[in-house]
Short mmCIF file of C-alpha atoms in Angstrom, two decimals:
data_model
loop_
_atom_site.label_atom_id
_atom_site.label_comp_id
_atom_site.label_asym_id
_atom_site.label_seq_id
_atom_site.Cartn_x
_atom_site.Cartn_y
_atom_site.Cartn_z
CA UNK A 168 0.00 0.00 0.00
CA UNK A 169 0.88 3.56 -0.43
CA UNK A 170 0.96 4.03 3.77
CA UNK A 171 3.26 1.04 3.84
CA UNK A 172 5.60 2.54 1.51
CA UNK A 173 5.86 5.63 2.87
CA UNK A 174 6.34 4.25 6.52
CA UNK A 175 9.78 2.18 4.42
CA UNK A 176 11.03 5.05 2.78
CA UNK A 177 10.88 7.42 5.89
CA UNK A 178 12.43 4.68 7.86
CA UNK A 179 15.45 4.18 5.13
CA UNK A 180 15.97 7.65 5.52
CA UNK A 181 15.93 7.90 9.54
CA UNK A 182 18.34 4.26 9.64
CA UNK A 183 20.41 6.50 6.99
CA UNK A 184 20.55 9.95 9.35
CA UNK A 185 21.36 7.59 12.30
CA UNK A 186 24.61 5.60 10.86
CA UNK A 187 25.40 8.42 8.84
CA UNK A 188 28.63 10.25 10.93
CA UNK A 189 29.30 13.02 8.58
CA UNK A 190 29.12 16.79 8.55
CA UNK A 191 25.63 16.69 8.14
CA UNK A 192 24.79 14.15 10.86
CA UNK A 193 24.41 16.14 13.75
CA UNK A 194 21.33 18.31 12.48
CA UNK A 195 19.56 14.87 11.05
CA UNK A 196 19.99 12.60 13.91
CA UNK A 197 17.11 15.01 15.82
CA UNK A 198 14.92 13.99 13.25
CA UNK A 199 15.66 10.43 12.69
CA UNK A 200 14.51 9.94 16.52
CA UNK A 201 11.15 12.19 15.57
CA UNK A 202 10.42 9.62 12.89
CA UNK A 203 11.87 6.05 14.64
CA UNK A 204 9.31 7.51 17.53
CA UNK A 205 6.16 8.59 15.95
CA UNK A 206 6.11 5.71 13.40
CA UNK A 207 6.89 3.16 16.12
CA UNK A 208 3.87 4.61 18.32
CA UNK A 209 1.69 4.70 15.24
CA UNK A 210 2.64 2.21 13.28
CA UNK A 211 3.90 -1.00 15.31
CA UNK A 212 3.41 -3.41 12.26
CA UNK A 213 4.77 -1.51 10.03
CA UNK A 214 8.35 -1.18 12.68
CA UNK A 215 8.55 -4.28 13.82
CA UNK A 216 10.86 -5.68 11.47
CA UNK A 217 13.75 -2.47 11.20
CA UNK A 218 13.10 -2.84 15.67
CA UNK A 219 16.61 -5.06 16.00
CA UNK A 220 18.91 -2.72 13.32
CA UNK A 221 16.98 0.28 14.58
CA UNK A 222 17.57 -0.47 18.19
CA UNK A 223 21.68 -0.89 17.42
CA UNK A 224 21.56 2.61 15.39
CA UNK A 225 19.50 4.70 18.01
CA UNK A 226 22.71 4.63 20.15
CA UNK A 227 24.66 7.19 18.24
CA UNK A 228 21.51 9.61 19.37
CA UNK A 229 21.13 8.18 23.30
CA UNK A 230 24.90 9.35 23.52
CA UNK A 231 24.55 12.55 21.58
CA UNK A 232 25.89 15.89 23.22
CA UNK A 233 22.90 17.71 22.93
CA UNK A 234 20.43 17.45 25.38
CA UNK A 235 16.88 17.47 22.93
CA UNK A 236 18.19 14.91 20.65
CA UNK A 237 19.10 12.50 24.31
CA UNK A 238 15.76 12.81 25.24
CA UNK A 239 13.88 12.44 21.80
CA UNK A 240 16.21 8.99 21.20
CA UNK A 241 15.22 7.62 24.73
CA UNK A 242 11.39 8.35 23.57
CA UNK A 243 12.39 6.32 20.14
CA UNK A 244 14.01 3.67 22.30
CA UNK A 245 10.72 3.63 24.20
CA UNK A 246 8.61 3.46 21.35
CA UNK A 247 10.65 0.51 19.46
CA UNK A 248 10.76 -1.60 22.89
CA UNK A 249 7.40 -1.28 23.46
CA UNK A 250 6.71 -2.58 19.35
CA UNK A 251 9.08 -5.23 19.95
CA UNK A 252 7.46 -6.64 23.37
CA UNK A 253 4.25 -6.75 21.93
CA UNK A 254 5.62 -8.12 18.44
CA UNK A 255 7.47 -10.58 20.12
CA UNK A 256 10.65 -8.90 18.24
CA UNK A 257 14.05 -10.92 19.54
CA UNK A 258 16.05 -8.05 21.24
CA UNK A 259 17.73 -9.70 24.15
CA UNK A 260 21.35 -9.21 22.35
CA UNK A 261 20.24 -5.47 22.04
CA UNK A 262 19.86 -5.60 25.93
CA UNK A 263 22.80 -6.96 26.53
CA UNK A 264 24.96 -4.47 23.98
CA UNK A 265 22.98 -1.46 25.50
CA UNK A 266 23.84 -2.87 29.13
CA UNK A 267 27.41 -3.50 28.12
CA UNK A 268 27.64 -0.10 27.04
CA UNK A 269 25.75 1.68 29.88
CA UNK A 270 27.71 -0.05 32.06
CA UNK A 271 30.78 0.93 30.29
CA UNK A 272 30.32 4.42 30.38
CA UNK A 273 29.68 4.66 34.05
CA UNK A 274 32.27 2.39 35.36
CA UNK A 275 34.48 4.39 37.98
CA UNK A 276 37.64 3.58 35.71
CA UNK A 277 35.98 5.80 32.34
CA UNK A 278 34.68 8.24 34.47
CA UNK A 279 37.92 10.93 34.22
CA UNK A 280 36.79 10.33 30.01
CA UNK A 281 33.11 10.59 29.80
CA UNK A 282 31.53 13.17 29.21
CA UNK A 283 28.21 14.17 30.53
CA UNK A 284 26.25 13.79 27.14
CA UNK A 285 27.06 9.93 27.61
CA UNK A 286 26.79 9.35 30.93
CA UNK A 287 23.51 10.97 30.78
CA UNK A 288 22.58 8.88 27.53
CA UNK A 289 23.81 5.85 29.55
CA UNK A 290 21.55 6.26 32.30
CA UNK A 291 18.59 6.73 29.91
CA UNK A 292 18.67 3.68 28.61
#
């Protein structure tokens, strides 16, 4: 259907914004999360299959330095857990990675190196 392709096409373009680390990434990954969320809260079906790549990319945002884009990825985060409990979506290696990671960041020994973008990102997951 027409819905259906749209839904792919703005979710290419969000996975694309979200793995994308050049110049222009910083000003798209805002938007990526906007999408990820709003899609995932709208359209569950539609998500459920991008939930496991999506999940891996949304990190790059949790950890961003700018406080607006933290929060909107933790609401994305929310969103795509929330499609993948009910959709019975595998993400227990996601939970691990993003525990790994959080736990990573706040360990007493990285603590001199993080900075408060990712600790803060860290503790939203």
């Amino acid at each position: 259907t027409a819905a259906a392709d749209v839904v792919e096409f703005e979710l290419m373009r969000a996975k694309h914004w979200l793995s994308d680390h050049g110049t222009d990434a910083e000003e798209h990954r805002h938007g990526a999360c906007v999408v990820v969320a709003t899609i995932a809260e709208h359209g569950g079906a539609l998500v459920a299959v991008h939930i496991p790549q999506l999940l891996g990319l949304l990190w790059c945002a949790l950890v961003d330095p700018r406080l607006h884009v933290r929060e909107e990825a933790a609401v994305a985060l929310r969103a795509c857990v929330s499609v993948a409990t009910a959709r019975g979506v595998r993400t227990v290696a996601w939970y691990d990675f993003a525990f790994a990671k959080a736990l990573s960041v706040l360990s007493p020994s990285h603590s001199a190196q993080v900075d408060e973008g990712a600790a803060h990102g860290a503790l939203l997951v």
